[in-house]
PDB file of C-alpha atoms in Angstrom:
ATOM      1  CA  UNK A   1     -19.183 -56.716 -28.122  1.00 53.00           C
ATOM      2  CA  UNK A   2     -22.030 -57.611 -29.759  1.00 71.00           C
ATOM      3  CA  UNK A   3     -22.610 -58.281 -33.275  1.00 83.00           C
ATOM      4  CA  UNK A   4     -24.907 -55.346 -33.570  1.00 82.00           C
ATOM      5  CA  UNK A   5     -23.112 -53.366 -32.846  1.00 83.00           C
ATOM      6  CA  UNK A   6     -19.936 -55.018 -34.664  1.00 84.00           C
ATOM      7  CA  UNK A   7     -22.217 -55.657 -37.138  1.00 86.00           C
ATOM      8  CA  UNK A   8     -23.248 -51.185 -37.028  1.00 85.00           C
ATOM      9  CA  UNK A   9     -19.871 -50.574 -36.562  1.00 83.00           C
ATOM     10  CA  UNK A  10     -17.765 -51.816 -39.611  1.00 86.00           C
ATOM     11  CA  UNK A  11     -20.763 -50.423 -41.973  1.00 87.00           C
ATOM     12  CA  UNK A  12     -19.730 -47.226 -40.783  1.00 84.00           C
ATOM     13  CA  UNK A  13     -16.389 -47.574 -40.488  1.00 83.00           C
ATOM     14  CA  UNK A  14     -16.728 -49.011 -44.834  1.00 89.00           C
ATOM     15  CA  UNK A  15     -18.550 -46.297 -45.296  1.00 87.00           C
ATOM     16  CA  UNK A  16     -16.205 -44.157 -43.821  1.00 83.00           C
ATOM     17  CA  UNK A  17     -13.185 -45.050 -45.769  1.00 86.00           C
ATOM     18  CA  UNK A  18     -14.877 -45.034 -48.841  1.00 90.00           C
ATOM     19  CA  UNK A  19     -15.218 -41.452 -47.809  1.00 87.00           C
ATOM     20  CA  UNK A  20     -19.372 -41.663 -47.399  1.00 87.00           C
ATOM     21  CA  UNK A  21     -21.232 -40.101 -45.202  1.00 88.00           C
ATOM     22  CA  UNK A  22     -23.465 -42.099 -43.850  1.00 89.00           C
ATOM     23  CA  UNK A  23     -27.379 -41.949 -43.888  1.00 91.00           C
ATOM     24  CA  UNK A  24     -29.725 -40.534 -41.857  1.00 92.00           C
ATOM     25  CA  UNK A  25     -30.830 -44.400 -40.837  1.00 92.00           C
ATOM     26  CA  UNK A  26     -27.733 -45.695 -41.197  1.00 91.00           C
ATOM     27  CA  UNK A  27     -26.491 -42.880 -38.305  1.00 92.00           C
ATOM     28  CA  UNK A  28     -30.148 -43.964 -36.664  1.00 94.00           C
ATOM     29  CA  UNK A  29     -28.869 -47.666 -37.159  1.00 92.00           C
ATOM     30  CA  UNK A  30     -25.175 -47.956 -35.045  1.00 91.00           C
ATOM     31  CA  UNK A  31     -26.799 -45.193 -32.413  1.00 94.00           C
ATOM     32  CA  UNK A  32     -29.724 -47.490 -31.812  1.00 94.00           C
ATOM     33  CA  UNK A  33     -26.506 -50.445 -31.896  1.00 92.00           C
ATOM     34  CA  UNK A  34     -24.672 -48.854 -29.149  1.00 91.00           C
ATOM     35  CA  UNK A  35     -27.115 -47.455 -27.187  1.00 94.00           C
ATOM     36  CA  UNK A  36     -29.435 -50.629 -26.873  1.00 93.00           C
ATOM     37  CA  UNK A  37     -26.364 -52.129 -25.753  1.00 91.00           C
ATOM     38  CA  UNK A  38     -25.941 -49.541 -23.451  1.00 93.00           C
ATOM     39  CA  UNK A  39     -28.679 -49.807 -21.667  1.00 94.00           C
ATOM     40  CA  UNK A  40     -28.623 -53.340 -21.405  1.00 92.00           C
ATOM     41  CA  UNK A  41     -24.721 -53.588 -20.435  1.00 92.00           C
ATOM     42  CA  UNK A  42     -24.245 -50.414 -18.255  1.00 94.00           C
ATOM     43  CA  UNK A  43     -27.537 -47.658 -17.732  1.00 94.00           C
ATOM     44  CA  UNK A  44     -29.988 -50.232 -16.863  1.00 93.00           C
ATOM     45  CA  UNK A  45     -27.862 -52.245 -14.319  1.00 94.00           C
ATOM     46  CA  UNK A  46     -26.505 -49.234 -12.513  1.00 94.00           C
ATOM     47  CA  UNK A  47     -29.861 -47.676 -12.477  1.00 94.00           C
ATOM     48  CA  UNK A  48     -31.553 -50.963 -10.819  1.00 91.00           C
ATOM     49  CA  UNK A  49     -28.616 -50.926  -8.441  1.00 92.00           C
ATOM     50  CA  UNK A  50     -29.143 -46.975  -7.120  1.00 90.00           C
ATOM     51  CA  UNK A  51     -32.550 -47.555  -6.745  1.00 89.00           C
ATOM     52  CA  UNK A  52     -32.543 -50.839  -4.645  1.00 88.00           C
ATOM     53  CA  UNK A  53     -30.708 -48.589  -2.009  1.00 89.00           C
ATOM     54  CA  UNK A  54     -33.327 -45.790  -2.111  1.00 87.00           C
ATOM     55  CA  UNK A  55     -34.155 -44.990   1.966  1.00 89.00           C
ATOM     56  CA  UNK A  56     -36.657 -42.294   1.224  1.00 91.00           C
ATOM     57  CA  UNK A  57     -39.070 -42.846  -0.679  1.00 91.00           C
ATOM     58  CA  UNK A  58     -40.454 -39.382  -2.079  1.00 92.00           C
ATOM     59  CA  UNK A  59     -36.348 -39.028  -2.799  1.00 90.00           C
ATOM     60  CA  UNK A  60     -37.050 -42.298  -5.208  1.00 90.00           C
ATOM     61  CA  UNK A  61     -39.990 -40.750  -6.757  1.00 92.00           C
ATOM     62  CA  UNK A  62     -38.352 -37.823  -7.271  1.00 93.00           C
ATOM     63  CA  UNK A  63     -34.930 -39.200  -9.084  1.00 92.00           C
ATOM     64  CA  UNK A  64     -36.961 -41.544 -11.099  1.00 95.00           C
ATOM     65  CA  UNK A  65     -39.139 -38.552 -13.221  1.00 96.00           C
ATOM     66  CA  UNK A  66     -35.909 -36.658 -14.498  1.00 95.00           C
ATOM     67  CA  UNK A  67     -36.477 -33.627 -16.618  1.00 96.00           C
ATOM     68  CA  UNK A  68     -33.914 -34.531 -19.599  1.00 95.00           C
ATOM     69  CA  UNK A  69     -32.938 -31.548 -22.187  1.00 95.00           C
ATOM     70  CA  UNK A  70     -29.835 -31.668 -23.853  1.00 95.00           C
ATOM     71  CA  UNK A  71     -28.540 -28.120 -25.961  1.00 94.00           C
ATOM     72  CA  UNK A  72     -29.724 -29.647 -29.467  1.00 96.00           C
ATOM     73  CA  UNK A  73     -32.945 -28.998 -28.524  1.00 95.00           C
ATOM     74  CA  UNK A  74     -35.084 -26.452 -28.993  1.00 90.00           C
ATOM     75  CA  UNK A  75     -36.399 -24.068 -25.981  1.00 89.00           C
ATOM     76  CA  UNK A  76     -39.336 -25.981 -24.947  1.00 91.00           C
ATOM     77  CA  UNK A  77     -38.122 -28.548 -25.764  1.00 94.00           C
ATOM     78  CA  UNK A  78     -37.583 -31.564 -22.939  1.00 96.00           C
ATOM     79  CA  UNK A  79     -38.146 -35.454 -22.037  1.00 97.00           C
ATOM     80  CA  UNK A  80     -39.388 -35.627 -19.600  1.00 96.00           C
ATOM     81  CA  UNK A  81     -39.069 -39.214 -17.365  1.00 97.00           C
ATOM     82  CA  UNK A  82     -42.236 -41.047 -15.773  1.00 97.00           C
ATOM     83  CA  UNK A  83     -39.880 -44.156 -14.645  1.00 96.00           C
ATOM     84  CA  UNK A  84     -36.149 -43.563 -15.333  1.00 96.00           C
ATOM     85  CA  UNK A  85     -36.302 -47.217 -14.145  1.00 95.00           C
ATOM     86  CA  UNK A  86     -38.573 -48.719 -16.892  1.00 96.00           C
ATOM     87  CA  UNK A  87     -36.228 -49.150 -19.663  1.00 96.00           C
ATOM     88  CA  UNK A  88     -38.001 -48.871 -22.469  1.00 97.00           C
ATOM     89  CA  UNK A  89     -38.782 -45.944 -21.258  1.00 98.00           C
ATOM     90  CA  UNK A  90     -35.016 -43.865 -21.938  1.00 97.00           C
ATOM     91  CA  UNK A  91     -35.050 -46.760 -25.239  1.00 97.00           C
ATOM     92  CA  UNK A  92     -38.382 -44.439 -26.392  1.00 97.00           C
ATOM     93  CA  UNK A  93     -36.770 -41.134 -25.129  1.00 98.00           C
ATOM     94  CA  UNK A  94     -32.890 -42.496 -26.509  1.00 97.00           C
ATOM     95  CA  UNK A  95     -34.912 -42.791 -29.918  1.00 97.00           C
ATOM     96  CA  UNK A  96     -36.574 -39.786 -29.611  1.00 97.00           C
ATOM     97  CA  UNK A  97     -33.891 -37.768 -28.872  1.00 97.00           C
ATOM     98  CA  UNK A  98     -31.543 -38.643 -31.683  1.00 97.00           C
ATOM     99  CA  UNK A  99     -35.026 -37.931 -33.477  1.00 97.00           C
ATOM    100  CA  UNK A 100     -34.683 -34.231 -32.735  1.00 97.00           C
ATOM    101  CA  UNK A 101     -30.261 -34.462 -33.554  1.00 97.00           C
ATOM    102  CA  UNK A 102     -31.140 -36.064 -37.012  1.00 97.00           C
ATOM    103  CA  UNK A 103     -34.236 -33.142 -37.563  1.00 96.00           C
ATOM    104  CA  UNK A 104     -31.964 -29.586 -37.053  1.00 96.00           C
ATOM    105  CA  UNK A 105     -28.575 -30.788 -37.610  1.00 95.00           C
ATOM    106  CA  UNK A 106     -25.544 -32.792 -37.423  1.00 92.00           C
ATOM    107  CA  UNK A 107     -24.190 -29.539 -37.818  1.00 89.00           C
ATOM    108  CA  UNK A 108     -26.051 -27.554 -34.741  1.00 94.00           C
ATOM    109  CA  UNK A 109     -25.903 -30.196 -32.360  1.00 94.00           C
ATOM    110  CA  UNK A 110     -22.881 -30.800 -32.800  1.00 87.00           C
ATOM    111  CA  UNK A 111     -22.002 -27.253 -32.031  1.00 87.00           C
ATOM    112  CA  UNK A 112     -23.928 -27.287 -29.285  1.00 92.00           C
ATOM    113  CA  UNK A 113     -21.501 -29.338 -27.400  1.00 89.00           C
ATOM    114  CA  UNK A 114     -19.514 -26.538 -26.399  1.00 87.00           C
ATOM    115  CA  UNK A 115     -22.342 -25.832 -23.963  1.00 88.00           C
ATOM    116  CA  UNK A 116     -21.522 -29.310 -22.109  1.00 90.00           C
ATOM    117  CA  UNK A 117     -17.684 -27.744 -21.766  1.00 90.00           C
ATOM    118  CA  UNK A 118     -16.375 -31.012 -20.788  1.00 91.00           C
ATOM    119  CA  UNK A 119     -14.442 -32.102 -25.258  1.00 89.00           C
ATOM    120  CA  UNK A 120     -11.537 -29.828 -25.769  1.00 89.00           C
ATOM    121  CA  UNK A 121     -11.032 -26.563 -27.974  1.00 89.00           C
ATOM    122  CA  UNK A 122      -9.618 -29.345 -30.792  1.00 88.00           C
ATOM    123  CA  UNK A 123     -12.288 -31.441 -30.632  1.00 87.00           C
ATOM    124  CA  UNK A 124     -14.785 -27.475 -31.965  1.00 85.00           C
ATOM    125  CA  UNK A 125     -11.321 -26.857 -34.875  1.00 87.00           C
ATOM    126  CA  UNK A 126     -12.207 -30.353 -36.358  1.00 84.00           C
ATOM    127  CA  UNK A 127     -13.176 -33.078 -34.831  1.00 80.00           C
ATOM    128  CA  UNK A 128     -13.012 -36.200 -37.586  1.00 80.00           C
ATOM    129  CA  UNK A 129      -8.915 -34.710 -37.426  1.00 88.00           C
ATOM    130  CA  UNK A 130      -9.081 -34.580 -33.413  1.00 89.00           C
ATOM    131  CA  UNK A 131     -11.595 -38.574 -33.770  1.00 83.00           C
ATOM    132  CA  UNK A 132      -8.905 -39.351 -35.407  1.00 85.00           C
ATOM    133  CA  UNK A 133      -5.282 -38.246 -33.630  1.00 89.00           C
ATOM    134  CA  UNK A 134      -7.196 -39.804 -30.650  1.00 87.00           C
ATOM    135  CA  UNK A 135      -7.101 -42.908 -31.998  1.00 84.00           C
ATOM    136  CA  UNK A 136      -3.338 -42.716 -32.576  1.00 88.00           C
ATOM    137  CA  UNK A 137      -3.168 -41.932 -29.898  1.00 87.00           C
ATOM    138  CA  UNK A 138      -4.847 -44.659 -27.859  1.00 85.00           C
ATOM    139  CA  UNK A 139      -3.594 -46.967 -31.529  1.00 77.00           C
ATOM    140  CA  UNK A 140      -0.306 -46.154 -30.297  1.00 77.00           C
ATOM    141  CA  UNK A 141      -0.276 -47.131 -26.723  1.00 72.00           C
ATOM    142  CA  UNK A 142      -2.214 -50.724 -26.713  1.00 62.00           C
TER     143      UNK A 142
END
């Protein structure tokens, strides 16, 4: 794990153990540490590999200019990418998406996660409790 990620995660866990909520700035720091690492180690290499295999220039053009809209965005709000392969652009848009999430409120963001239909009902009954159960289950199998 990268040192920035580890430091951010440790700050997060320290606050949680003390029963304190992270400030928006602290949440952004945690998100940014993980997001930058993901862009560098997972997303970037995957996109580079995928774009090297494009044989059809028109499809490459279309694929690298996605319109991304998260459920918590306003009706007319979306992210338009000029070049999804550009890491700086992905980072800029990702940090913007975080800012939108913080502005609309974390309760609203959590509520809109239902729109994706990938999380179990137990998550929506209590996300912290659900995470704790998953955490305990994972630790029990290690």
